[in-house]
PDB file of C-alpha atoms in Angstrom:
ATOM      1  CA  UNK A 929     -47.043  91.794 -53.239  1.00 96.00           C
ATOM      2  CA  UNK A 930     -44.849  93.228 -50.479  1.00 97.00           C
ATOM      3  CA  UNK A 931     -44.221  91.221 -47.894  1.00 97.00           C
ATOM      4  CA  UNK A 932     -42.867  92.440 -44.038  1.00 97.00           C
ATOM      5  CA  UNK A 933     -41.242  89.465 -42.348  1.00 97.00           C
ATOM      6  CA  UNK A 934     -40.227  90.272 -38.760  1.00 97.00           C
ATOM      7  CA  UNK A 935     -37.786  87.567 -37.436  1.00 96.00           C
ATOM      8  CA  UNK A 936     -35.431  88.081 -34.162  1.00 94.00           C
ATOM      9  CA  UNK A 937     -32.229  86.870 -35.843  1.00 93.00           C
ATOM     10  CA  UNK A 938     -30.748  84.658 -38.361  1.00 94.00           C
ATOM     11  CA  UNK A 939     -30.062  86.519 -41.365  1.00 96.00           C
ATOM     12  CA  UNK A 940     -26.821  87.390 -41.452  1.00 95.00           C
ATOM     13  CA  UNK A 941     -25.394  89.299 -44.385  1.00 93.00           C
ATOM     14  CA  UNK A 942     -22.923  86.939 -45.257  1.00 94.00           C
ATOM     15  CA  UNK A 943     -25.421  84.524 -45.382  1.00 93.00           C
ATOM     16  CA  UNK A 944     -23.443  81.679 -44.429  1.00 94.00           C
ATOM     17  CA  UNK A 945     -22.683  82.311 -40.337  1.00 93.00           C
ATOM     18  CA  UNK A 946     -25.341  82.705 -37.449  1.00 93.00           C
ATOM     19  CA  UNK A 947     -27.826  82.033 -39.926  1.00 95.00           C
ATOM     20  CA  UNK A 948     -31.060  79.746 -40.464  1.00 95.00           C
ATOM     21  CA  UNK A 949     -31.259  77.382 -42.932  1.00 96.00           C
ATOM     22  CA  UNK A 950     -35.274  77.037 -43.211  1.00 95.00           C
ATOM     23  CA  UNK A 951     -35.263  81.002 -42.743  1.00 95.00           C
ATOM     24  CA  UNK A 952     -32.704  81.673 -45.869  1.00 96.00           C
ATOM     25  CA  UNK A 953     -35.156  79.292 -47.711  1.00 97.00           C
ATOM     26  CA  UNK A 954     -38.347  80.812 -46.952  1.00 96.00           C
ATOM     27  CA  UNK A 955     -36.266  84.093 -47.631  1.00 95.00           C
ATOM     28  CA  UNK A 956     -34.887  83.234 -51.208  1.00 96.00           C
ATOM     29  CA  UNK A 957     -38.439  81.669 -52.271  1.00 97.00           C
ATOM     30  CA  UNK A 958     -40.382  84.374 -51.139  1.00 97.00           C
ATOM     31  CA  UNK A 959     -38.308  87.769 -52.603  1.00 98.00           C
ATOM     32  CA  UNK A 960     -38.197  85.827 -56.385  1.00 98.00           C
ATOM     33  CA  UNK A 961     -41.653  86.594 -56.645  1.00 98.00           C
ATOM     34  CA  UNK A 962     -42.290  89.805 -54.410  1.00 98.00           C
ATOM     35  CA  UNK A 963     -41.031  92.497 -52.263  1.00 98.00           C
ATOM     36  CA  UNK A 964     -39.606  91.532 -49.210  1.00 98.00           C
ATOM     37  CA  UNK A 965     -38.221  93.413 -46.206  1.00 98.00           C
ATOM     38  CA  UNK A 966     -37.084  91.903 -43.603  1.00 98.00           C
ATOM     39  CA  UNK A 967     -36.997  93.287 -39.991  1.00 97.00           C
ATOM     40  CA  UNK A 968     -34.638  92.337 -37.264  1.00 96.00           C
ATOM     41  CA  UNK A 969     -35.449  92.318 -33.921  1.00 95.00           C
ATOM     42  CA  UNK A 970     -32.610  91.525 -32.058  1.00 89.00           C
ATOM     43  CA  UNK A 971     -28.970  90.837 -33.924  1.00 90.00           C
ATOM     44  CA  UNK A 972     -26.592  93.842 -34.709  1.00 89.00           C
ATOM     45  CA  UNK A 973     -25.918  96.499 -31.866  1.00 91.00           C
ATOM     46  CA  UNK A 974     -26.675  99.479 -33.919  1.00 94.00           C
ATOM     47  CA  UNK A 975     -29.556  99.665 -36.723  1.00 95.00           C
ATOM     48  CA  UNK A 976     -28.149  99.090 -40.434  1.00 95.00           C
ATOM     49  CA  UNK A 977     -29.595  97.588 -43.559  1.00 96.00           C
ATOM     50  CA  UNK A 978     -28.598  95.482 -46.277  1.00 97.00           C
ATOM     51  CA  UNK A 979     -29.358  93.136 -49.072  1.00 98.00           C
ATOM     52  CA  UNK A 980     -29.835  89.186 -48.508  1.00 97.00           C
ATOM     53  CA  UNK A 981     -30.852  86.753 -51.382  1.00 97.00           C
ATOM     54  CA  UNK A 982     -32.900  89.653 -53.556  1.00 97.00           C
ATOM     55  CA  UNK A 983     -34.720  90.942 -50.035  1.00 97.00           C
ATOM     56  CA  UNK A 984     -33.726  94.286 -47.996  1.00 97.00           C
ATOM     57  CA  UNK A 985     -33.091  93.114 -44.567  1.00 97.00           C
ATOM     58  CA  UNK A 986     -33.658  96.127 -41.624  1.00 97.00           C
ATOM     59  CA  UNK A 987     -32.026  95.337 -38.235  1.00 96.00           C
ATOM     60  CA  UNK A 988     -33.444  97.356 -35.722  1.00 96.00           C
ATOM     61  CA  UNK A 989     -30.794  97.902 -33.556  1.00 94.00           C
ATOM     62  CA  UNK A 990     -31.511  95.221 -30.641  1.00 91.00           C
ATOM     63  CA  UNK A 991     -34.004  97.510 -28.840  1.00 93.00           C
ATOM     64  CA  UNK A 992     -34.723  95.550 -25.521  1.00 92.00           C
ATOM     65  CA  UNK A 993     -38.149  94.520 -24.268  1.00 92.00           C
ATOM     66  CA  UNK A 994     -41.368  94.170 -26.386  1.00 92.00           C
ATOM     67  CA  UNK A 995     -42.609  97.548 -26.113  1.00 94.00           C
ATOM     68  CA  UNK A 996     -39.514  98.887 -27.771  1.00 95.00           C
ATOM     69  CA  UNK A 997     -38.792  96.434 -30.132  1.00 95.00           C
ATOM     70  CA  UNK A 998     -42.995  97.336 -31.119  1.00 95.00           C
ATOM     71  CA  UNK A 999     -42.092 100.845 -31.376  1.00 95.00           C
ATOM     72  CA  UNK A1000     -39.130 100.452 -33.451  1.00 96.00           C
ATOM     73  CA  UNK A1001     -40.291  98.344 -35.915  1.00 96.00           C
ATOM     74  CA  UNK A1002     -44.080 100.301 -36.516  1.00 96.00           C
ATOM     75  CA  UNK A1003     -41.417 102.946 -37.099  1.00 96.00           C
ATOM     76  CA  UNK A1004     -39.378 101.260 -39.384  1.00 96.00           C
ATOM     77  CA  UNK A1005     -42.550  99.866 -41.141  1.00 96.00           C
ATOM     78  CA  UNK A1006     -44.194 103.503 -41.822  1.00 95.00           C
ATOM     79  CA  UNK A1007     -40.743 104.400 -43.402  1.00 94.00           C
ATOM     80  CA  UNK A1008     -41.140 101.506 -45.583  1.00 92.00           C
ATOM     81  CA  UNK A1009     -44.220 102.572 -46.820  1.00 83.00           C
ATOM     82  CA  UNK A1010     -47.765  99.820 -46.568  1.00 94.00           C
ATOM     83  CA  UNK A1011     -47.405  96.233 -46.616  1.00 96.00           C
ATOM     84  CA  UNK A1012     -49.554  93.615 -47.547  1.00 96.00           C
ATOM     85  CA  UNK A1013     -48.755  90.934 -45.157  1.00 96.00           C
ATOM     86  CA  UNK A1014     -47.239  91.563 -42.117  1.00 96.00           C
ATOM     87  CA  UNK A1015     -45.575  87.813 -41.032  1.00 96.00           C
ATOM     88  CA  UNK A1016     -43.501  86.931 -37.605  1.00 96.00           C
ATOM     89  CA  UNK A1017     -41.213  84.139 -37.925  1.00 94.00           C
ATOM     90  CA  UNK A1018     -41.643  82.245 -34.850  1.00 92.00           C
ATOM     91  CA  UNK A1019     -43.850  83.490 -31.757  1.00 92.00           C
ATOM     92  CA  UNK A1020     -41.719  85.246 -29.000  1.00 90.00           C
ATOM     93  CA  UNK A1021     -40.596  88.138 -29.973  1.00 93.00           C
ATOM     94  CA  UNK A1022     -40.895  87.986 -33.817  1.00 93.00           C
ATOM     95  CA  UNK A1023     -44.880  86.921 -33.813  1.00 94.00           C
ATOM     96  CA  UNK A1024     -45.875  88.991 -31.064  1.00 94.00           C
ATOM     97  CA  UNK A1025     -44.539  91.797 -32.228  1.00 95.00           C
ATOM     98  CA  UNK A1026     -45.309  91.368 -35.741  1.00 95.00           C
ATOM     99  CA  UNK A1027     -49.119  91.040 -34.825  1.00 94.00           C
ATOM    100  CA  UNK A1028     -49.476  93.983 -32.997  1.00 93.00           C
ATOM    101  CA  UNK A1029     -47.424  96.300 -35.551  1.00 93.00           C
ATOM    102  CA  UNK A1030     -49.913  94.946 -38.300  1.00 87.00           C
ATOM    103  CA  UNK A1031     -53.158  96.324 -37.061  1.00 80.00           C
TER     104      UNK A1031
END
């Protein structure tokens, strides 16, 4: 199954500094048994990607406001390719956003 999990922070790539626990855990449980990509709302300045406990993590660049944070990430999605869950971590921004992008 591939899984999108929009969150608005606490992944970091060294997984052990501005990071959360119960997120990390979800994370790690979650990619041993399907495809996960993760999409960050607001953390890193500029957009880059990397790997995090057998997931692809996608920061999006901290675009500000819903609407752009919306846009962003349906754009980041469609490069990804379909999903078949679309989950927010959390409701403001991550859930919000994360509902709208999956319909």
């Amino acid at each position: 199954m591939r899984i999108a999990l929009v969150v608005a922070g606490g992944v970091d790539r060294s997984a052990r500094e501005r990071v959360t626990p119960a997120l990390l855990w979800l994370l790690e449980r979650l990619a041993a048994r399907h495809q996960v990509v993760v999409y960050v709302l607001r953390y890193h300045d500029r957009p880059c990607a990397y790997p995090l406990l057998g997931a692809t993590v996608h920061d999006l660049g901290s675009p500000r406001g819903i609407l752009r944070q919306y846009s962003a990430l349906v754009s980041a999605m469609r490069r990804a390719g379909p999903f078949d869950v679309v989950h927010g971590y959390l409701a403001l921004p991550s859930g919000l956003v994360a509902a709208l992008a999956g319909r």
